[in-house]
Amino acid sequence: MLLLNGPNLNLLGERDPEQYGSTSLADIEAAVTALGKELGVTVVCAQSNHEGELVEHIHAARDLDGIVINPGAFAHYSIALRDAVDAVDTPCVEVHISNVYAREPFRHTSVTAPVMQGYIAGCGVAGYELGLRAVLRRIEEARGSA
């Protein structure tokens, strides 16, 4: 399982705490990794501020069970991330800490969401754990129909 975070998310806990809270990315990664262990999956964590590096991580995840991704601002305009997710045959769930629909209008559209198997926004950092559970549910559903 890949937990992938996009630009500026390395600053969680410091950047705009009213919007994103005080939890650091390291804290989120530790919580999701612990939940993964509890649920019997290994979680690999990565973060980049560079679009191409995120694409490379997605490509490398072809051999993993799934992806939980917070693409950050790239969700709103990165066709490259959209195409990378569309190209891998693994369940992907998009997560946003804030309620993007309660923010600026440019955040209301995600070009990546249409190729995801789930979308979680506005649940704070708990959205990451929900995302992990959603990916595992999608895997379970796919195996049940096979």
mmCIF file of C-alpha atoms in Angstrom:
data_model
loop_
_atom_site.group_PDB
_atom_site.id
_atom_site.type_symbol
_atom_site.label_atom_id
_atom_site.label_comp_id
_atom_site.label_asym_id
_atom_site.label_seq_id
_atom_site.Cartn_x
_atom_site.Cartn_y
_atom_site.Cartn_z
ATOM 1 C CA MET A 1 0.000 0.000 0.000
ATOM 2 C CA LEU A 2 1.307 3.435 -0.929
ATOM 3 C CA LEU A 3 0.505 6.569 1.071
ATOM 4 C CA LEU A 4 1.478 9.421 -1.239
ATOM 5 C CA ASN A 5 1.408 13.132 -0.453
ATOM 6 C CA GLY A 6 1.910 15.999 -2.855
ATOM 7 C CA PRO A 7 3.219 19.547 -2.676
ATOM 8 C CA ASN A 8 3.409 21.501 0.562
ATOM 9 C CA LEU A 9 2.127 18.605 2.640
ATOM 10 C CA ASN A 10 5.610 18.241 4.119
ATOM 11 C CA LEU A 11 4.711 21.472 5.973
ATOM 12 C CA LEU A 12 1.672 20.036 7.756
ATOM 13 C CA GLY A 13 1.604 21.112 11.376
ATOM 14 C CA GLU A 14 3.288 24.406 10.470
ATOM 15 C CA ARG A 15 1.393 25.671 7.411
ATOM 16 C CA ASP A 16 -2.007 27.301 7.940
ATOM 17 C CA PRO A 17 -2.987 25.410 11.116
ATOM 18 C CA GLU A 18 -6.524 26.847 11.025
ATOM 19 C CA GLN A 19 -7.083 25.049 7.718
ATOM 20 C CA TYR A 20 -4.940 21.933 8.177
ATOM 21 C CA GLY A 21 -4.547 21.492 11.943
ATOM 22 C CA SER A 22 -1.392 20.916 13.945
ATOM 23 C CA THR A 23 -0.705 17.284 13.019
ATOM 24 C CA SER A 24 2.542 16.780 11.113
ATOM 25 C CA LEU A 25 2.977 14.608 8.045
ATOM 26 C CA ALA A 26 5.225 12.317 10.120
ATOM 27 C CA ASP A 27 2.347 11.904 12.606
ATOM 28 C CA ILE A 28 -0.077 11.046 9.791
ATOM 29 C CA GLU A 29 2.347 8.558 8.268
ATOM 30 C CA ALA A 30 2.882 6.894 11.659
ATOM 31 C CA ALA A 31 -0.868 6.608 12.266
ATOM 32 C CA VAL A 32 -1.632 5.188 8.813
ATOM 33 C CA THR A 33 1.323 2.789 9.019
ATOM 34 C CA ALA A 34 0.108 1.578 12.428
ATOM 35 C CA LEU A 35 -3.430 1.121 11.119
ATOM 36 C CA GLY A 36 -2.062 -0.740 8.122
ATOM 37 C CA LYS A 37 -0.145 -3.089 10.407
ATOM 38 C CA GLU A 38 -3.289 -3.638 12.458
ATOM 39 C CA LEU A 39 -5.191 -4.457 9.251
ATOM 40 C CA GLY A 40 -2.435 -6.709 7.892
ATOM 41 C CA VAL A 41 -0.933 -4.444 5.201
ATOM 42 C CA THR A 42 2.419 -2.758 4.875
ATOM 43 C CA VAL A 43 2.195 0.953 4.152
ATOM 44 C CA VAL A 44 4.970 2.655 2.196
ATOM 45 C CA CYS A 45 5.001 6.453 2.632
ATOM 46 C CA ALA A 46 6.263 9.077 0.209
ATOM 47 C CA GLN A 47 5.915 12.829 -0.305
ATOM 48 C CA SER A 48 7.158 15.137 -3.010
ATOM 49 C CA ASN A 49 6.731 18.714 -4.094
ATOM 50 C CA HIS A 50 7.567 17.641 -7.659
ATOM 51 C CA GLU A 51 4.932 16.363 -10.064
ATOM 52 C CA GLY A 52 7.266 13.987 -11.910
ATOM 53 C CA GLU A 53 8.392 12.317 -8.689
ATOM 54 C CA LEU A 54 4.766 11.721 -7.718
ATOM 55 C CA VAL A 55 4.158 10.153 -11.147
ATOM 56 C CA GLU A 56 7.171 7.868 -10.600
ATOM 57 C CA HIS A 57 5.816 6.787 -7.194
ATOM 58 C CA ILE A 58 2.432 6.001 -8.759
ATOM 59 C CA HIS A 59 4.064 3.950 -11.524
ATOM 60 C CA ALA A 60 6.107 2.029 -8.941
ATOM 61 C CA ALA A 61 2.893 1.264 -7.025
ATOM 62 C CA ARG A 62 1.646 -0.985 -9.842
ATOM 63 C CA ASP A 63 2.877 -3.927 -7.772
ATOM 64 C CA LEU A 64 1.263 -2.708 -4.552
ATOM 65 C CA ASP A 65 -2.281 -3.347 -3.393
ATOM 66 C CA GLY A 66 -3.439 0.246 -3.550
ATOM 67 C CA ILE A 67 -2.754 3.946 -3.200
ATOM 68 C CA VAL A 68 -4.031 6.592 -0.819
ATOM 69 C CA ILE A 69 -3.051 9.940 -2.295
ATOM 70 C CA ASN A 70 -3.355 13.538 -1.265
ATOM 71 C CA PRO A 71 -2.252 15.255 -4.470
ATOM 72 C CA GLY A 72 -2.573 18.691 -2.862
ATOM 73 C CA ALA A 73 -2.870 21.485 -5.409
ATOM 74 C CA PHE A 74 -1.961 19.083 -8.236
ATOM 75 C CA ALA A 75 -5.490 17.668 -7.923
ATOM 76 C CA HIS A 76 -6.800 20.787 -9.600
ATOM 77 C CA TYR A 77 -4.664 20.798 -12.727
ATOM 78 C CA SER A 78 -2.261 17.852 -13.082
ATOM 79 C CA ILE A 79 -3.251 15.801 -16.089
ATOM 80 C CA ALA A 80 0.060 13.939 -15.594
ATOM 81 C CA LEU A 81 -1.056 12.649 -12.168
ATOM 82 C CA ARG A 82 -4.492 11.823 -13.543
ATOM 83 C CA ASP A 83 -2.975 9.815 -16.377
ATOM 84 C CA ALA A 84 -0.548 8.036 -14.032
ATOM 85 C CA VAL A 85 -3.376 6.915 -11.738
ATOM 86 C CA ASP A 86 -5.436 5.864 -14.742
ATOM 87 C CA ALA A 87 -2.497 3.805 -16.052
ATOM 88 C CA VAL A 88 -2.014 1.670 -12.928
ATOM 89 C CA ASP A 89 -4.317 -1.204 -12.158
ATOM 90 C CA THR A 90 -4.603 -0.672 -8.435
ATOM 91 C CA PRO A 91 -7.320 0.997 -6.363
ATOM 92 C CA CYS A 92 -6.627 4.659 -5.598
ATOM 93 C CA VAL A 93 -8.439 6.909 -3.140
ATOM 94 C CA GLU A 94 -7.937 10.681 -3.142
ATOM 95 C CA VAL A 95 -7.804 12.439 0.225
ATOM 96 C CA HIS A 96 -7.952 16.135 1.105
ATOM 97 C CA ILE A 97 -7.689 17.323 4.699
ATOM 98 C CA SER A 98 -9.822 20.417 4.196
ATOM 99 C CA ASN A 99 -13.275 20.674 2.673
ATOM 100 C CA VAL A 100 -12.195 21.914 -0.728
ATOM 101 C CA TYR A 101 -15.794 22.862 -1.568
ATOM 102 C CA ALA A 102 -15.847 25.380 1.295
ATOM 103 C CA ARG A 103 -12.752 27.086 -0.072
ATOM 104 C CA GLU A 104 -11.805 29.062 -3.173
ATOM 105 C CA PRO A 105 -13.723 28.156 -6.349
ATOM 106 C CA PHE A 106 -10.585 26.920 -8.158
ATOM 107 C CA ARG A 107 -10.353 24.117 -5.556
ATOM 108 C CA HIS A 108 -13.843 22.817 -6.391
ATOM 109 C CA THR A 109 -12.635 20.842 -9.406
ATOM 110 C CA SER A 110 -10.335 17.842 -9.199
ATOM 111 C CA VAL A 111 -8.993 16.553 -12.505
ATOM 112 C CA THR A 112 -7.672 13.484 -10.676
ATOM 113 C CA ALA A 113 -10.917 12.470 -8.928
ATOM 114 C CA PRO A 114 -12.608 10.910 -11.994
ATOM 115 C CA VAL A 115 -9.975 8.149 -12.163
ATOM 116 C CA MET A 116 -10.030 7.396 -8.429
ATOM 117 C CA GLN A 117 -12.063 4.652 -6.795
ATOM 118 C CA GLY A 118 -12.915 6.976 -3.912
ATOM 119 C CA TYR A 119 -12.703 10.591 -2.772
ATOM 120 C CA ILE A 120 -12.533 11.887 0.800
ATOM 121 C CA ALA A 121 -12.457 15.589 1.684
ATOM 122 C CA GLY A 122 -13.074 17.679 4.757
ATOM 123 C CA CYS A 123 -12.539 14.967 7.378
ATOM 124 C CA GLY A 124 -9.256 16.374 8.620
ATOM 125 C CA VAL A 125 -6.329 14.028 9.027
ATOM 126 C CA ALA A 126 -8.773 11.198 9.821
ATOM 127 C CA GLY A 127 -9.413 11.178 6.073
ATOM 128 C CA TYR A 128 -6.133 9.328 5.576
ATOM 129 C CA GLU A 129 -7.241 6.421 7.740
ATOM 130 C CA LEU A 130 -10.629 6.433 6.014
ATOM 131 C CA GLY A 131 -8.750 6.375 2.721
ATOM 132 C CA LEU A 132 -6.767 3.305 3.756
ATOM 133 C CA ARG A 133 -9.930 1.508 4.802
ATOM 134 C CA ALA A 134 -11.628 2.497 1.532
ATOM 135 C CA VAL A 135 -8.754 1.133 -0.572
ATOM 136 C CA LEU A 136 -8.834 -2.136 1.376
ATOM 137 C CA ARG A 137 -12.595 -2.354 0.867
ATOM 138 C CA ARG A 138 -12.166 -1.842 -2.906
ATOM 139 C CA ILE A 139 -9.574 -4.635 -2.970
ATOM 140 C CA GLU A 140 -11.937 -6.895 -1.034
ATOM 141 C CA GLU A 141 -14.797 -6.099 -3.427
ATOM 142 C CA ALA A 142 -12.614 -6.805 -6.472
ATOM 143 C CA ARG A 143 -11.520 -10.151 -5.083
ATOM 144 C CA GLY A 144 -15.109 -11.066 -4.279
ATOM 145 C CA SER A 145 -16.206 -10.463 -7.858
ATOM 146 C CA ALA A 146 -13.255 -12.301 -9.403
#
